[in-house]
mmCIF file with all atom_site columns, C-alpha atoms in Angstrom:
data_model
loop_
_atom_site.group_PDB
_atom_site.id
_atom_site.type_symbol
_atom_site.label_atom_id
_atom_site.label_alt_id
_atom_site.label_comp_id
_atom_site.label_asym_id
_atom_site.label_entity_id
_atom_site.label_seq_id
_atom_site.pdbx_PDB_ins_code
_atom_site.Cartn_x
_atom_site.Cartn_y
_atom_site.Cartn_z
_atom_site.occupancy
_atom_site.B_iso_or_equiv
_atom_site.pdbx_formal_charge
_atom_site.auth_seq_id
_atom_site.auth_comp_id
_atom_site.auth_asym_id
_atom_site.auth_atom_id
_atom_site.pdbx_PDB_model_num
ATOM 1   C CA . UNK T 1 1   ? 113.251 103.343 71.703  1.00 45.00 ? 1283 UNK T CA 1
ATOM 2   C CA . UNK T 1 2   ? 111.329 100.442 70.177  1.00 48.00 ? 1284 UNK T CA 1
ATOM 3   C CA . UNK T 1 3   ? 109.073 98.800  72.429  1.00 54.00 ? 1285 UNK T CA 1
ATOM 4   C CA . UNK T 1 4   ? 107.966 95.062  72.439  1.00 56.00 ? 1286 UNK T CA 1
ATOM 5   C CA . UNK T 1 5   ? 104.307 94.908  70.831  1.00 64.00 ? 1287 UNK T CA 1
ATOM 6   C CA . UNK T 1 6   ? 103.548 91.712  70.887  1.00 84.00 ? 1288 UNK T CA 1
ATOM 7   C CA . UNK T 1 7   ? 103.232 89.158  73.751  1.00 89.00 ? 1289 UNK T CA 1
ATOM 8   C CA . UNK T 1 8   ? 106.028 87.218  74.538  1.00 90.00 ? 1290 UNK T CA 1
ATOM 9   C CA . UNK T 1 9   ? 106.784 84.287  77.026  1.00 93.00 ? 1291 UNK T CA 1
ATOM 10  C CA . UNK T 1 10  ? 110.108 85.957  77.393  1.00 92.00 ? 1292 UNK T CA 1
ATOM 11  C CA . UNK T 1 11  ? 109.086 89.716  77.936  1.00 94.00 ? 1293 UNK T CA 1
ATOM 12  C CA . UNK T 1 12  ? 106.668 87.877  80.118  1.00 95.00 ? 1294 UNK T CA 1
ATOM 13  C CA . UNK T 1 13  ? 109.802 86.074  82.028  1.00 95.00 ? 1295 UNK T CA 1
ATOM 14  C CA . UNK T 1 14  ? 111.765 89.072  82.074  1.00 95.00 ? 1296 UNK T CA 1
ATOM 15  C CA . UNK T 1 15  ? 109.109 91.663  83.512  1.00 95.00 ? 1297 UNK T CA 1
ATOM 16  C CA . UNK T 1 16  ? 108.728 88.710  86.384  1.00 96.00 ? 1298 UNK T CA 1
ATOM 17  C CA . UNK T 1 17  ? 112.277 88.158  87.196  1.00 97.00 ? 1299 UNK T CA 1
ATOM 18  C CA . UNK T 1 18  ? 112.525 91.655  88.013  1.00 96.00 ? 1300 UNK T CA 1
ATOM 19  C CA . UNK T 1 19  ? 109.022 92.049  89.699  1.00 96.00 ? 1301 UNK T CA 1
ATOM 20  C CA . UNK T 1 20  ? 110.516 89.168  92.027  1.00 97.00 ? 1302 UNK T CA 1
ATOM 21  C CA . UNK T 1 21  ? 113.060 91.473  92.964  1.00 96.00 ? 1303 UNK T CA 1
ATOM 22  C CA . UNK T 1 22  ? 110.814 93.943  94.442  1.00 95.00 ? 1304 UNK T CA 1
ATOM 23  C CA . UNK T 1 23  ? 111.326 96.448  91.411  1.00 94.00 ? 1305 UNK T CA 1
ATOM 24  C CA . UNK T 1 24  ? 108.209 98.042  90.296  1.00 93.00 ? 1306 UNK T CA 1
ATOM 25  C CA . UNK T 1 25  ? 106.316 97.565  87.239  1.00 94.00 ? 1307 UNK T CA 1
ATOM 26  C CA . UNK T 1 26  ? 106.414 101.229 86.052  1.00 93.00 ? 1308 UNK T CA 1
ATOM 27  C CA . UNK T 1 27  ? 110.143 101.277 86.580  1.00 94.00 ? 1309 UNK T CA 1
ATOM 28  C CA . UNK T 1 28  ? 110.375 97.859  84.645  1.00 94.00 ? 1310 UNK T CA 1
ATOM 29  C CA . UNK T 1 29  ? 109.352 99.474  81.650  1.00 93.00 ? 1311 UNK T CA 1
ATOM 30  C CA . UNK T 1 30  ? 111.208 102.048 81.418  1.00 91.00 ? 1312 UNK T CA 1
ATOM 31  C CA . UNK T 1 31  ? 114.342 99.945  80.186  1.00 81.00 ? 1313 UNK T CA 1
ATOM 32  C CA . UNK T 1 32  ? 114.647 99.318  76.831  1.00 82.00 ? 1314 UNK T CA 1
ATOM 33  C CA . UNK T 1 33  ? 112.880 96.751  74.701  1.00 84.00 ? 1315 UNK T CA 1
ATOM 34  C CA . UNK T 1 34  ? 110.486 96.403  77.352  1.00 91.00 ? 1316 UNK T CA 1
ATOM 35  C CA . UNK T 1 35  ? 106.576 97.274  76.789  1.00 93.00 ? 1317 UNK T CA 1
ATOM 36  C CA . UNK T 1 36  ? 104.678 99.632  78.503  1.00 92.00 ? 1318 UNK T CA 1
ATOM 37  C CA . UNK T 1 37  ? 102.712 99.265  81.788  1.00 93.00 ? 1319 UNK T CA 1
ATOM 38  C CA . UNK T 1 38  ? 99.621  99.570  79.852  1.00 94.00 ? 1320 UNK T CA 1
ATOM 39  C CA . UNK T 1 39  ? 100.260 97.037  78.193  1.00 93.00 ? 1321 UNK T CA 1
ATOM 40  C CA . UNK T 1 40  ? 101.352 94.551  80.400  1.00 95.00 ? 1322 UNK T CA 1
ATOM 41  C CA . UNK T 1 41  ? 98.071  95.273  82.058  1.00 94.00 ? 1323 UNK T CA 1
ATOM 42  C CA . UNK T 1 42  ? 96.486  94.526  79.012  1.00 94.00 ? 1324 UNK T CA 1
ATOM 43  C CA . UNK T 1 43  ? 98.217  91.505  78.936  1.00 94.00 ? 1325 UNK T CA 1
ATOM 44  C CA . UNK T 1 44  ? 96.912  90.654  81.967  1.00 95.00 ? 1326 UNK T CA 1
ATOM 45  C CA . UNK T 1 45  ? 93.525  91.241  81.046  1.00 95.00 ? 1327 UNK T CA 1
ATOM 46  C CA . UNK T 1 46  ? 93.256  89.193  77.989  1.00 94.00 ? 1328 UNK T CA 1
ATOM 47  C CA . UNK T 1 47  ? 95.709  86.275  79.273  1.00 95.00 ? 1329 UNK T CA 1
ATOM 48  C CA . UNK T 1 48  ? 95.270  84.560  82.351  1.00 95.00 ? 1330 UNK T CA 1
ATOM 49  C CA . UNK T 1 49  ? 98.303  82.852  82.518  1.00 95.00 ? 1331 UNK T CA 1
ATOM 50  C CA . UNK T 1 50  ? 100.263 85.980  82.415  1.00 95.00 ? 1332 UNK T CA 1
ATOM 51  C CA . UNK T 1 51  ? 98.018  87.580  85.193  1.00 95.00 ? 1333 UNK T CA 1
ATOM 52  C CA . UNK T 1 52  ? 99.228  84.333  87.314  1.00 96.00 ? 1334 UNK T CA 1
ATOM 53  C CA . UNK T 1 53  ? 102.571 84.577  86.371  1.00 97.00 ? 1335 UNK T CA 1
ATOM 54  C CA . UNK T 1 54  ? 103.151 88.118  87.215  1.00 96.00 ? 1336 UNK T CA 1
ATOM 55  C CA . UNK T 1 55  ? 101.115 87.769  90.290  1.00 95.00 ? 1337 UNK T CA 1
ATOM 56  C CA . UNK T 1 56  ? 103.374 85.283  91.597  1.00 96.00 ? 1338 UNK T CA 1
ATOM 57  C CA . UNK T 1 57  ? 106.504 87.117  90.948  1.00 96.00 ? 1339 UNK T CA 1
ATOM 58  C CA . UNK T 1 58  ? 104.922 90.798  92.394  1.00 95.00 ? 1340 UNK T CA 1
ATOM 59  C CA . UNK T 1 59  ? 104.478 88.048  95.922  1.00 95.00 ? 1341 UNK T CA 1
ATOM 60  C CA . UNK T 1 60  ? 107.982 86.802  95.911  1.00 96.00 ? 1342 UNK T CA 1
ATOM 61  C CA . UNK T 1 61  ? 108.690 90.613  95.014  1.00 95.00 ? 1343 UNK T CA 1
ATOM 62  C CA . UNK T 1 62  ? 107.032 91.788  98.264  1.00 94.00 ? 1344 UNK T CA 1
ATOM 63  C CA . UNK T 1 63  ? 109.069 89.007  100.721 1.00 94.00 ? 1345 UNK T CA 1
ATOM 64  C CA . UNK T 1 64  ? 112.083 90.865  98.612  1.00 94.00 ? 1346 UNK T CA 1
ATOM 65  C CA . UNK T 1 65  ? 110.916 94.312  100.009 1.00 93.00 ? 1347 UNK T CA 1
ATOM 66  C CA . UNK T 1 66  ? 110.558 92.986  103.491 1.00 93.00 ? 1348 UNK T CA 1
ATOM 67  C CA . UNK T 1 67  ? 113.973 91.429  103.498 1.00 92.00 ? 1349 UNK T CA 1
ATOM 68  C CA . UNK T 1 68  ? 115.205 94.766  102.466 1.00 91.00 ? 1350 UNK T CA 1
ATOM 69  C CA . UNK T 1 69  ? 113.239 96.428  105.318 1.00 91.00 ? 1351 UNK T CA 1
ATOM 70  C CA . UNK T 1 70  ? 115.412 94.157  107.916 1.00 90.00 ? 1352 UNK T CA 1
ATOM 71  C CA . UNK T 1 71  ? 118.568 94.926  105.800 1.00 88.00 ? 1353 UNK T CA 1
ATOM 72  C CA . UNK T 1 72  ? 118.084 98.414  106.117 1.00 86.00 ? 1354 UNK T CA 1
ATOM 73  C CA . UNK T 1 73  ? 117.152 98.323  109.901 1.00 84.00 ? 1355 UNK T CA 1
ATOM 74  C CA . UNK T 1 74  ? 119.918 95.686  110.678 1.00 83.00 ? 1356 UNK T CA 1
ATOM 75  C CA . UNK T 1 75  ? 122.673 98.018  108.730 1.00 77.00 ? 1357 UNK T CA 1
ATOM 76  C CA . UNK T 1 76  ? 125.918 98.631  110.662 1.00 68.00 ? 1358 UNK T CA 1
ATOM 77  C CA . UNK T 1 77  ? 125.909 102.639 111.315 1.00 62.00 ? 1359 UNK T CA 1
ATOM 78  C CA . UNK T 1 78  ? 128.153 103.719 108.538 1.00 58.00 ? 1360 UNK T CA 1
ATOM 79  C CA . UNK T 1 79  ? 130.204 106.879 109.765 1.00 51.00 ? 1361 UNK T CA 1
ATOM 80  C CA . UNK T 1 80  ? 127.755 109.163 107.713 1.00 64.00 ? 1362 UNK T CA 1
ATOM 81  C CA . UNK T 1 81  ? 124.477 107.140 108.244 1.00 67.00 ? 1363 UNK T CA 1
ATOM 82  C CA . UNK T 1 82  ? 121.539 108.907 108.731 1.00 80.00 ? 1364 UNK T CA 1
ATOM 83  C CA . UNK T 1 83  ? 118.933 107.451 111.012 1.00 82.00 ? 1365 UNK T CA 1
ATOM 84  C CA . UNK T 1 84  ? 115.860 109.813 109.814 1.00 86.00 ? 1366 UNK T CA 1
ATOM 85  C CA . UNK T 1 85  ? 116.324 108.542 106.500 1.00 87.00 ? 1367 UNK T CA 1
ATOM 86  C CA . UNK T 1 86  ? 117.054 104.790 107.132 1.00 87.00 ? 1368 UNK T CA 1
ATOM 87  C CA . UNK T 1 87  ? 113.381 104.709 109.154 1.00 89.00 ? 1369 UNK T CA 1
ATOM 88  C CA . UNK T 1 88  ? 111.768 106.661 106.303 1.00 91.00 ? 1370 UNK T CA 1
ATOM 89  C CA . UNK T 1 89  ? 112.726 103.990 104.025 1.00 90.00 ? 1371 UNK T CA 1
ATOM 90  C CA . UNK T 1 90  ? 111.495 101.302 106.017 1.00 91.00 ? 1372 UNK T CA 1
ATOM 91  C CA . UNK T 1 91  ? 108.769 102.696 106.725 1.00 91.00 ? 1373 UNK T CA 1
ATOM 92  C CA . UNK T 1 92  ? 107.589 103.679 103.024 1.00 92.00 ? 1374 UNK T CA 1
ATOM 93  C CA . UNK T 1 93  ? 108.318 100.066 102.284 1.00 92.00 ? 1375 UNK T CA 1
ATOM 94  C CA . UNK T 1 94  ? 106.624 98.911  104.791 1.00 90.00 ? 1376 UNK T CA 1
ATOM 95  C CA . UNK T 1 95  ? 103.342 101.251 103.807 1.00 92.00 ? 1377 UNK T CA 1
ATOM 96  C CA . UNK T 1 96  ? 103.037 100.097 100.882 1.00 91.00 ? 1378 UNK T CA 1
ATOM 97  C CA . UNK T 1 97  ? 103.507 96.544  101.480 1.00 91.00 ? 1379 UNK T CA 1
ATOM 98  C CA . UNK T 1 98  ? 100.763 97.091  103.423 1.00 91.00 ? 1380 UNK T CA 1
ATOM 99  C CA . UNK T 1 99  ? 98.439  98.613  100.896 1.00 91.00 ? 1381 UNK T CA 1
ATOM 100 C CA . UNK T 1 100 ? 99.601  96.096  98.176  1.00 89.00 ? 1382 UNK T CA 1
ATOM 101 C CA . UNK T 1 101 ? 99.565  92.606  100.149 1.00 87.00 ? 1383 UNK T CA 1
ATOM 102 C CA . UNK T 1 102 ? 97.229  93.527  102.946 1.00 87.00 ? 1384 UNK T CA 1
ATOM 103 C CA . UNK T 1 103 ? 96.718  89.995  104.047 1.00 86.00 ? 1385 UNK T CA 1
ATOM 104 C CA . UNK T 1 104 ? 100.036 89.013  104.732 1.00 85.00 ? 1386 UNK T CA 1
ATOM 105 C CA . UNK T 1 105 ? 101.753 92.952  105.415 1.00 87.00 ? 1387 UNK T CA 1
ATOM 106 C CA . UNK T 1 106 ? 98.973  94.922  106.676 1.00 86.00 ? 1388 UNK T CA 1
ATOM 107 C CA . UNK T 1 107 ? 97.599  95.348  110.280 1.00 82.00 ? 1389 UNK T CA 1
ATOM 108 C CA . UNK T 1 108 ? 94.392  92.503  111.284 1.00 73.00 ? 1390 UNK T CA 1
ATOM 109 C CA . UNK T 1 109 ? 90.954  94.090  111.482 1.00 68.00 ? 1391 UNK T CA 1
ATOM 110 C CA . UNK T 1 110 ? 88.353  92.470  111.966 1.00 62.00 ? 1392 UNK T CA 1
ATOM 111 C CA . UNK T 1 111 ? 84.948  93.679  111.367 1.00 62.00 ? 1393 UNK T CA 1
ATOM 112 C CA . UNK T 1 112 ? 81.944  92.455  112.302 1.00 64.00 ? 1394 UNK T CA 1
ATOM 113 C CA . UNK T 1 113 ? 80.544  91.854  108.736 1.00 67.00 ? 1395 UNK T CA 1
ATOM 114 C CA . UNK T 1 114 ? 83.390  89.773  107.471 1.00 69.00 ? 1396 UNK T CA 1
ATOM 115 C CA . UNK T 1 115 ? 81.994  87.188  105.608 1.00 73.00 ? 1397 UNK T CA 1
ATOM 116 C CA . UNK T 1 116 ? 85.327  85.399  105.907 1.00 73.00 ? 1398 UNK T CA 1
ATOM 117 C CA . UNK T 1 117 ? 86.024  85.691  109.205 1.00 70.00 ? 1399 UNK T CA 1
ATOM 118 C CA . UNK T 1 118 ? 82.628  86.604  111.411 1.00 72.00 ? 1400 UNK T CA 1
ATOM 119 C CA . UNK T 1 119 ? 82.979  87.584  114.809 1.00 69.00 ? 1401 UNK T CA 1
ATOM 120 C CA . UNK T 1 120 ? 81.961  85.276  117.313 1.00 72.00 ? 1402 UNK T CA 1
ATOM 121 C CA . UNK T 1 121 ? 78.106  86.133  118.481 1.00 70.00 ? 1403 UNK T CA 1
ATOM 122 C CA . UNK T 1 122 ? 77.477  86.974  122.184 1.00 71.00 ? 1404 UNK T CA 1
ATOM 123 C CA . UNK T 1 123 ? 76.187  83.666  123.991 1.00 72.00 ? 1405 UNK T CA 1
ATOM 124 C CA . UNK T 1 124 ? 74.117  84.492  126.849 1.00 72.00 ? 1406 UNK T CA 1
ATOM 125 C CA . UNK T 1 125 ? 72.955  81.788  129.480 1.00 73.00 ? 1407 UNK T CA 1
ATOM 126 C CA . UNK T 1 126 ? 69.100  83.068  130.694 1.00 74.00 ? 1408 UNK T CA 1
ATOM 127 C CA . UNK T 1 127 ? 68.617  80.894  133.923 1.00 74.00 ? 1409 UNK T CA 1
ATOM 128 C CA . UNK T 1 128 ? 64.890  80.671  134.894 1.00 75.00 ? 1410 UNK T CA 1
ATOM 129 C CA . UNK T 1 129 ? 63.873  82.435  137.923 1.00 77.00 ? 1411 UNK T CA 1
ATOM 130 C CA . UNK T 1 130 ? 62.757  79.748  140.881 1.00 75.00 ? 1412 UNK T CA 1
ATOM 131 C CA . UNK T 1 131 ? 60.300  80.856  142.892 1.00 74.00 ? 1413 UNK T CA 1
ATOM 132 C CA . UNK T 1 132 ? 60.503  81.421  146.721 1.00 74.00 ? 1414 UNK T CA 1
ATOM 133 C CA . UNK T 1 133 ? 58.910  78.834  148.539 1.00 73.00 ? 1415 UNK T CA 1
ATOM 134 C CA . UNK T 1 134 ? 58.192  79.557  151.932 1.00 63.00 ? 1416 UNK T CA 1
ATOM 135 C CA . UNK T 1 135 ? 55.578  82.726  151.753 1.00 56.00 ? 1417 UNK T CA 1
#
């Protein structure tokens, strides 16, 4: 199998229209003509613009993954479907979107130290003592 050594804006284009499908990178290369993972990441590396341009297409490859959670979970009960299996995939999908795009798949934490998004500080109100007049 001969593999692409060079960089091309059309491996390029091809590795991103299926990375906007939700496919993964490593099984992306596996077809033919296409170059390995390593270096794609090399590409990305060295070349900015293809570090943008598969960035883009792995995000519109995650909103594909999602939608295919919903499809999944939305399925009409087929008269051998099997439940266990239908939840595992979602919910593998739905693990790893949440490792990969955190921001926009994964649970909110906050922490305290977040430069991004502090905590509110405690506001206290001290009101002075008056004294007692009268004694």
């Amino acid at each position: 199998m001969a593999y692409p050594s060079k960089l091309t804006k059309a491996v390029i284009e091809r590795i991103c229209a299926r990375l906007a499908t939700g496919e993964p990178l490593t099984q992306i290369c596996r077809g033919r003509a296409m170059p390995t993972p390593r270096s794609v990441r090399t590409w990305m590396r060295e070349h900015e613009w293809v570090a943008l341009a598969i960035a883009h297409a792995r995000e519109i490859g995650f909103d594909a993954i999602a939608e295919d959670c919903i499809e999944i979970a939305d399925a009409k009960r087929r008269t051998k479907a099997d439940p266990q299996r239908d939840k595992l995939r979602v919910w593998t999908r739905l693990q790893l979107l949440a490792k990969w795009d955190p921001k926009r798949y994964g649970e909110k934490v906050q922490h305290g130290n977040d430069p991004d998004n502090p905590l509110p500080a405690p506001q206290f109100i001290i009101n002075p003592i008056k004294p007692v007049s009268g004694e």
